Coordinates of C-alpha atoms and ligand atoms in Angstrom, one line a residue:
M1 CA 91.0 78.2 118.6
K2 CA 91.6 82.1 119.6
N3 CA 92.3 82.8 115.9
F4 CA 89.9 81.3 114.3
P5 CA 87.2 84.3 112.4
H6 CA 84.2 80.9 111.6
I7 CA 84.1 79.4 114.8
S8 CA 80.1 80.2 114.3
L9 CA 80.1 77.3 111.3
F10 CA 81.9 74.9 113.5
E11 CA 79.2 72.5 113.6
E12 CA 79.1 72.7 110.0
L13 CA 82.2 72.6 109.5
N14 CA 83.0 69.8 112.1
A15 CA 80.5 67.7 109.5
I16 CA 82.8 68.3 106.3
E17 CA 85.0 65.8 105.2
T18 CA 88.4 66.8 106.0
P19 CA 91.3 68.0 104.9
F20 CA 89.3 70.8 103.1
Y21 CA 90.6 74.8 102.3
L22 CA 88.1 77.1 103.0
Y23 CA 88.1 80.5 102.2
D24 CA 87.5 84.0 103.3
M25 CA 85.5 85.9 101.0
N26 CA 84.7 89.2 102.7
L27 CA 88.4 89.2 103.9
L28 CA 89.8 88.7 99.7
N29 CA 87.6 91.2 98.8
R30 CA 89.0 93.8 101.5
T31 CA 92.2 92.7 100.5
L32 CA 91.7 93.9 96.9
N33 CA 90.1 96.8 98.1
K34 CA 93.5 97.8 100.1
A35 CA 95.6 97.1 97.3
K36 CA 93.2 98.8 94.6
E37 CA 93.3 101.4 96.7
A38 CA 96.6 102.4 97.0
A39 CA 97.7 101.4 93.5
D40 CA 95.2 103.1 91.9
K41 CA 95.6 106.7 93.7
R42 CA 99.2 106.1 92.1
G43 CA 98.2 105.3 88.0
Y44 CA 99.8 101.5 89.1
F45 CA 97.6 98.7 87.1
I46 CA 98.0 94.7 89.1
H47 CA 98.9 91.8 86.6
Y48 CA 96.9 88.8 89.4
A49 CA 99.7 86.2 89.2
L50 CA 97.0 83.4 88.5
K51 CA 99.9 80.6 89.6
A52 CA 99.1 81.6 93.5
N53 CA 95.3 80.0 93.5
N54 CA 92.8 79.7 90.8
N55 CA 90.3 78.9 92.4
N56 CA 87.2 80.4 90.5
P57 CA 85.4 82.5 93.1
L58 CA 88.7 83.7 93.4
L59 CA 89.2 85.0 90.0
I60 CA 85.6 86.3 89.7
A61 CA 86.5 88.8 92.8
I62 CA 89.8 90.1 91.0
R63 CA 88.1 90.2 87.6
E64 CA 85.3 92.4 89.1
R65 CA 87.7 94.7 90.3
G66 CA 89.4 95.1 87.4
F67 CA 92.9 93.4 87.6
G68 CA 94.5 92.3 84.9
V69 CA 95.8 88.7 85.6
D70 CA 99.7 87.4 85.1
C71 CA 100.5 83.8 83.8
V72 CA 103.3 81.5 83.4
S73 CA 101.7 78.9 81.0
G74 CA 99.3 78.3 77.8
N75 CA 96.1 77.1 80.3
E76 CA 96.6 79.6 83.1
V77 CA 95.9 82.3 79.7
S78 CA 93.3 80.1 78.5
K79 CA 91.9 80.0 82.1
A80 CA 92.0 84.0 82.2
L81 CA 90.4 84.4 78.7
E82 CA 87.6 81.5 80.0
M83 CA 87.3 84.0 83.6
G84 CA 86.7 86.7 81.3
F85 CA 89.7 89.1 81.6
S86 CA 89.9 91.3 79.0
P87 CA 93.3 90.1 76.2
D88 CA 95.0 93.2 77.1
T89 CA 95.0 92.7 81.2
I90 CA 96.8 89.0 80.5
D91 CA 100.8 89.4 80.9
F92 CA 102.6 85.7 80.1
A93 CA 106.5 84.7 81.8
G94 CA 108.4 82.2 81.5
I95 CA 111.3 80.8 80.0
G96 CA 110.5 77.8 78.4
K97 CA 106.8 78.7 76.3
T98 CA 106.3 75.5 73.8
D99 CA 104.9 76.9 70.3
E100 CA 101.7 75.9 71.3
E101 CA 101.7 78.4 74.2
I102 CA 103.1 81.2 72.4
E103 CA 100.3 80.4 69.2
T104 CA 97.9 80.6 71.9
A105 CA 99.4 83.9 73.5
L106 CA 99.9 85.6 69.7
N107 CA 96.4 84.5 68.7
A108 CA 94.3 86.0 71.6
E109 CA 96.6 88.9 71.7
I110 CA 97.9 89.7 74.7
F111 CA 99.1 92.6 76.5
S112 CA 102.2 91.0 76.9
L113 CA 104.7 88.2 76.4
N114 CA 107.2 88.5 78.8
V115 CA 110.4 87.0 76.8
E116 CA 113.2 85.8 79.2
S117 CA 116.1 84.9 76.7
I118 CA 117.2 86.1 73.1
E119 CA 116.6 82.5 71.6
E120 CA 112.6 82.9 72.7
L121 CA 112.1 86.3 70.8
E122 CA 113.9 84.3 67.7
V123 CA 110.9 82.1 68.2
I124 CA 108.1 84.3 68.6
D125 CA 109.7 86.3 65.9
E126 CA 109.5 83.6 63.7
I127 CA 105.9 81.8 64.8
A128 CA 104.0 85.4 65.0
G129 CA 105.6 85.6 60.9
K130 CA 103.9 82.3 60.3
I131 CA 100.8 83.4 61.1
G132 CA 100.6 86.7 60.5
K133 CA 100.4 88.5 63.6
I134 CA 102.5 91.3 65.5
A135 CA 103.7 90.3 68.6
N136 CA 103.2 92.2 72.3
V137 CA 106.6 91.6 73.7
S138 CA 108.2 93.3 76.9
L139 CA 111.9 92.0 77.6
R140 CA 112.4 90.0 81.2
I141 CA 115.7 91.0 82.9
N142 CA 117.3 89.5 85.6
P143 CA 118.1 92.8 87.1
N144 CA 120.5 90.5 89.7
I145 CA 119.5 91.9 93.1
D146 CA 119.2 89.4 95.9
A147 CA 115.4 89.7 97.6
H148 CA 116.7 87.9 101.1
T149 CA 114.4 86.0 100.4
H150 CA 114.7 81.3 100.6
K151 CA 116.8 80.7 98.0
N152 CA 114.4 78.0 96.1
I153 CA 112.0 81.6 95.5
T154 CA 114.8 83.8 94.7
T155 CA 114.3 85.0 90.8
G156 CA 116.5 87.9 90.7
L157 CA 120.2 87.0 91.4
S158 CA 122.4 86.1 88.1
E159 CA 122.7 82.6 88.5
N160 CA 119.0 82.4 88.7
K161 CA 117.5 81.3 84.8
F162 CA 115.2 83.8 84.4
G163 CA 115.1 86.4 82.6
L164 CA 117.9 88.2 80.3
D165 CA 121.4 88.2 82.1
L166 CA 122.5 92.0 82.6
T167 CA 125.9 91.3 80.5
M168 CA 123.9 90.2 77.5
L169 CA 122.2 93.2 77.3
P170 CA 124.6 94.9 74.4
K171 CA 124.6 91.6 72.7
L172 CA 120.2 92.2 72.5
V173 CA 120.2 96.1 71.6
D174 CA 121.7 95.0 68.6
R175 CA 119.5 92.6 67.2
L176 CA 116.3 94.5 68.5
H177 CA 115.7 96.3 65.2
A178 CA 116.3 92.8 63.6
F179 CA 112.6 91.5 64.9
K180 CA 110.3 92.4 62.2
N181 CA 107.4 90.7 64.3
V182 CA 107.3 91.8 67.0
E183 CA 106.6 95.0 69.0
L184 CA 108.3 95.6 71.8
K185 CA 106.0 97.5 74.6
G186 CA 108.0 97.2 77.4
L187 CA 110.3 96.0 80.3
H188 CA 109.6 93.3 83.0
F189 CA 111.6 92.7 86.0
H190 CA 110.3 90.0 88.8
V191 CA 113.1 89.1 91.7
G192 CA 111.8 86.5 94.2
S193 CA 108.7 85.6 95.9
Q194 CA 107.7 86.4 99.7
I195 CA 109.8 89.4 100.9
L196 CA 109.4 91.4 103.6
D197 CA 112.0 93.5 103.0
L198 CA 110.4 97.2 100.8
N199 CA 114.8 98.0 100.1
V200 CA 114.5 95.2 97.9
F201 CA 111.8 96.8 96.5
K202 CA 113.7 100.3 96.7
E203 CA 117.0 99.1 95.2
L204 CA 114.5 97.0 92.4
A205 CA 112.3 100.6 91.3
Q206 CA 116.0 102.2 91.2
K207 CA 117.5 99.2 89.0
A208 CA 115.0 99.4 86.6
S209 CA 114.6 103.0 86.5
Q210 CA 118.4 103.0 85.2
L211 CA 117.7 100.4 83.0
N212 CA 114.3 101.9 81.1
H213 CA 117.4 105.1 80.7
Y214 CA 119.5 102.9 79.0
F215 CA 117.0 102.1 76.9
Y216 CA 115.8 104.9 75.7
N217 CA 119.6 106.0 75.3
Q218 CA 119.6 103.6 73.0
G219 CA 116.2 104.4 70.8
F220 CA 113.5 102.4 73.0
K221 CA 110.8 104.2 74.3
F222 CA 108.4 101.5 76.3
K223 CA 104.7 102.3 77.0
H224 CA 104.7 100.5 79.8
I225 CA 108.0 98.7 83.0
N226 CA 106.3 95.8 85.0
M227 CA 108.0 95.3 88.6
G228 CA 106.6 91.9 88.8
G229 CA 105.3 90.8 92.3
G230 CA 107.0 88.9 95.2
L231 CA 105.6 91.4 97.8
G232 CA 105.4 88.7 101.3
V233 CA 102.6 88.2 103.9
S234 CA 103.0 87.4 107.7
Y235 CA 102.6 83.5 108.2
K236 CA 102.3 84.2 112.1
N237 CA 99.6 86.8 112.2
P238 CA 96.0 85.5 110.3
S239 CA 94.2 87.9 111.6
N240 CA 91.6 90.4 110.5
E241 CA 94.3 92.9 110.9
S242 CA 96.8 91.1 108.4
I243 CA 96.2 92.7 105.2
V244 CA 99.1 93.7 103.8
D245 CA 100.6 97.3 103.8
F246 CA 99.9 98.0 99.7
E247 CA 99.9 102.0 100.4
A248 CA 103.7 100.8 101.9
F249 CA 104.6 98.8 99.4
F250 CA 103.5 101.1 96.2
K251 CA 105.1 103.9 97.5
V252 CA 108.7 102.7 97.8
F253 CA 108.4 102.5 93.8
E254 CA 106.4 105.9 93.8
E255 CA 109.6 107.3 94.8
N256 CA 112.4 105.6 93.5
L257 CA 111.1 104.8 90.4
S258 CA 112.3 107.6 87.3
L259 CA 110.4 107.0 84.2
P260 CA 109.7 109.4 80.8
Q261 CA 106.5 110.9 81.0
G262 CA 103.3 108.6 80.1
M263 CA 105.1 105.5 80.7
K264 CA 103.0 103.1 83.2
V265 CA 104.0 101.4 85.8
H266 CA 102.4 97.2 85.9
F267 CA 102.5 94.3 89.2
E268 CA 102.3 91.1 89.5
L269 CA 100.8 90.2 92.7
G270 CA 100.2 87.1 93.6
R271 CA 100.4 85.9 97.9
A272 CA 99.7 88.9 98.9
L273 CA 96.3 89.1 97.5
V274 CA 94.5 85.8 98.2
A275 CA 97.2 84.2 101.2
Q276 CA 95.2 85.0 104.0
S277 CA 91.8 84.6 102.8
G278 CA 92.7 80.7 102.7
I279 CA 92.8 78.3 105.7
L280 CA 93.5 74.8 105.1
I281 CA 91.3 72.9 107.8
T282 CA 92.5 69.1 109.0
K283 CA 91.6 66.2 111.5
V284 CA 93.8 64.9 113.9
V285 CA 93.8 60.8 112.6
F286 CA 95.9 60.2 116.0
V287 CA 97.8 61.6 118.8
K288 CA 100.6 59.2 119.1
K289 CA 103.7 58.9 121.7
G290 CA 107.5 58.9 120.2
L291 CA 109.7 58.1 122.7
T292 CA 110.3 61.5 123.4
K293 CA 108.1 63.6 121.1
K294 CA 104.5 63.3 121.1
F295 CA 103.0 63.5 117.6
L296 CA 100.2 65.2 116.1
I297 CA 99.0 63.3 112.8
L298 CA 96.3 65.5 110.7
D299 CA 94.7 63.5 107.9
G300 CA 95.8 66.3 105.7
G301 CA 99.9 66.3 104.9
M302 CA 102.1 67.9 102.5
T303 CA 99.6 66.4 99.4
D304 CA 97.6 69.8 100.3
L305 CA 99.8 71.8 100.9
I306 CA 103.9 71.4 100.5
R307 CA 104.9 74.9 101.7
P308 CA 106.8 73.6 104.6
A309 CA 108.3 70.5 103.2
L310 CA 109.4 72.3 100.3
Y311 CA 110.6 75.5 101.5
Q312 CA 110.8 75.0 105.7
A313 CA 107.5 77.7 105.6
F314 CA 105.7 78.7 108.6
H315 CA 102.3 78.6 108.9
L316 CA 100.5 79.1 112.1
T317 CA 98.4 76.2 113.2
E318 CA 96.3 76.2 115.5
N319 CA 93.2 73.2 117.3
I320 CA 89.7 74.7 116.8
S321 CA 88.2 71.9 118.7
R322 CA 89.3 73.2 121.7
E323 CA 91.0 76.6 124.2
E324 CA 93.5 76.3 125.9
V325 CA 96.9 75.8 124.4
S326 CA 98.8 73.5 126.3
E327 CA 100.8 70.7 124.4
T328 CA 103.9 70.8 122.8
Y329 CA 103.6 68.1 119.0
D330 CA 105.5 67.4 116.1
V331 CA 102.5 68.3 113.7
V332 CA 102.5 66.1 110.6
G333 CA 101.1 64.8 107.8
P334 CA 99.8 61.5 106.7
I335 CA 102.0 60.8 103.5
C336 CA 105.3 58.4 104.0
E337 CA 107.9 60.9 103.8
S338 CA 109.5 61.9 106.7
T339 CA 109.7 66.0 105.1
D340 CA 105.6 65.5 105.8
C341 CA 105.9 67.7 108.7
F342 CA 104.1 70.6 108.9
G343 CA 106.4 72.0 112.4
E344 CA 108.3 70.7 115.0
N345 CA 107.6 71.7 118.7
L346 CA 104.1 73.6 118.1
V347 CA 102.2 74.3 121.2
L348 CA 98.8 73.8 120.9
S349 CA 95.6 72.9 122.7
T350 CA 95.7 68.8 124.6
S351 CA 94.7 67.4 121.4
Y352 CA 92.0 64.5 121.2
R353 CA 91.3 62.4 117.5
G354 CA 88.5 63.7 115.8
D355 CA 89.8 67.6 116.6
L356 CA 89.8 70.1 113.9
V357 CA 93.0 71.8 113.0
A358 CA 93.3 75.3 111.4
I359 CA 96.8 76.0 109.5
Y360 CA 96.6 79.3 108.2
T361 CA 98.0 81.7 105.1
T362 CA 97.3 78.9 103.0
G363 CA 95.3 80.7 100.4
A364 CA 98.6 81.4 98.4
Y365 CA 100.3 78.3 97.0
G366 CA 98.6 75.9 99.1
Q367 CA 95.0 74.1 97.0
V368 CA 97.3 75.1 93.6
M369 CA 100.6 73.1 94.7
S370 CA 98.7 70.5 95.7
S371 CA 99.2 66.6 94.4
K372 CA 97.1 63.2 94.1
Y373 CA 100.6 61.6 95.8
N374 CA 100.2 58.3 97.6
M375 CA 97.1 58.1 96.0
R376 CA 95.3 60.5 97.4
D377 CA 92.0 62.3 96.5
K378 CA 92.9 66.0 96.4
A379 CA 91.2 68.9 99.2
K380 CA 87.9 70.5 98.6
A381 CA 87.5 74.4 98.5
Y382 CA 84.1 75.9 100.5
Y383 CA 83.7 79.5 100.9
V384 CA 82.3 81.3 103.8
A385 CA 81.0 85.2 103.3
N386 CA 78.8 86.9 105.4
G387 CA 79.6 84.3 107.7
I388 CA 77.7 82.0 105.4
L389 CA 79.6 78.6 104.6
Y390 CA 79.0 77.8 100.8
T391 CA 79.9 74.9 98.5
E392 CA 81.9 76.5 95.1
K393 CA 78.6 76.1 92.7
D394 CA 76.7 77.8 95.7
Y395 CA 78.9 80.4 96.1
V396 CA 78.7 81.0 91.9
H397 CA 75.3 80.7 92.2
A398 CA 74.4 83.0 95.1
I399 CA 76.6 85.9 93.9
N400 CA 75.0 85.7 90.4
A401 CA 71.7 86.2 92.2
E402 CA 73.0 89.2 93.7
K403 CA 73.4 90.7 90.6
E404 CA 70.1 90.3 88.7
Ligands
LLP501 N1 105.7 87.3 88.4 C1 106.2 86.5 88.4 C2 107.0 86.3 86.9 C3 106.4 84.9 89.3 O1 107.3 84.2 88.9 C4 105.5 84.9 90.6 C5 106.3 84.3 91.5 C6 104.7 86.2 90.4 C7 104.6 87.5 89.8 C8 104.1 86.1 91.5 O2 104.8 86.6 92.8 P1 104.3 87.0 94.2 O3 103.1 87.9 94.1 O4 102.7 85.6 95.0 O5 105.1 86.4 95.4 N2 105.4 78.4 95.4 C9 106.4 79.9 95.7 C10 105.9 80.8 95.5 C11 106.9 80.8 94.0 C12 106.4 82.1 93.6 C13 106.4 82.0 91.7 N3 105.6 83.1 91.1 C14 105.5 79.6 97.7 O6 104.8 78.8 97.6 O7 106.2 80.5 98.4

């Protein structure tokens, strides 16, 4: 249990039905403050990528710090508006926006629709004309940069389905003036997720500057450039000190972007803002001796956290009911799929039926990607702030009471 920061709450946690997600609101707030400080210092603006986690307490904390939101569906746009984010801080990317989703965004007059194809631009222009709006649009360019991350979360290579391909730009430029109901506001990039090599961002900043220059020379003077998200986190070290180095991240852009005066720089961080603050808590159902292995069978599985099954992702896993670390297990879930495995040959405490197991760094792309496969119930969320455990309702109530 050496990594578990909430051991004083053990008895309370042990009484909750498992599996459940536990969010550390103090750690989240510290993380958001660090990100904000490093961005503000340079005049950069952060849209939180809501797809990473859309729980209300997290969104409230993010809104209160003045971040905007990055959305990838009409429902995400509606959720951001419902949560009180100002429309002029909301952007909307996605290669397959439906007519209804485009209309939702246009009616709300959001900051930017990030357009991923000429075909999409034609439809946005047509719909905007029909409903009497001018669409705020940014062009999402696929810069053909290798993010050096898992291939399933790479988005900035020519072979990926995202963004406008570089080879199409001359044809695009020829047509841009023809769109009467569109105002071209900026350029947008996002090359992948869980990027740990800052050189990727250096390459991106330099390429984005060149591309902006290319458009500038053709008469397109954009107001902003959006560098996307993708900043990775450490999955091996869940301690409170493991807040991502936002300062180093933004410094790369400060040193490598070369833009005309007055152009605003935006980002869309998801994982780096929320991953560390979430822990999935599960219970040991059985310790099963196989022929060659011991299996630790948990009541949480790939329906609660799909990242290990989908991306072979590693999440530090620990028995928080016991101290010493002594035994090797394959830690698996109960789902009828062989990929329902959190890790092979993990060393944990000698474990027993009923022990609690923590799976760390699951605040991003954890609960949001859960499913009801095998007709399972979805894991609920609980929150810790200043050593007190809350349900979502009680937590929101407590922070509202504090404000009064
Ligand atoms: N902007 C766009 C256009 C995106 O598609 C994404 C993530 C982000 C920003 C935020 O990226 P982040 O800062 O969180 O890396 N489910 C995968 C990650 C998929 C990311 C999808 N797009 C995982 O669990 O690793």
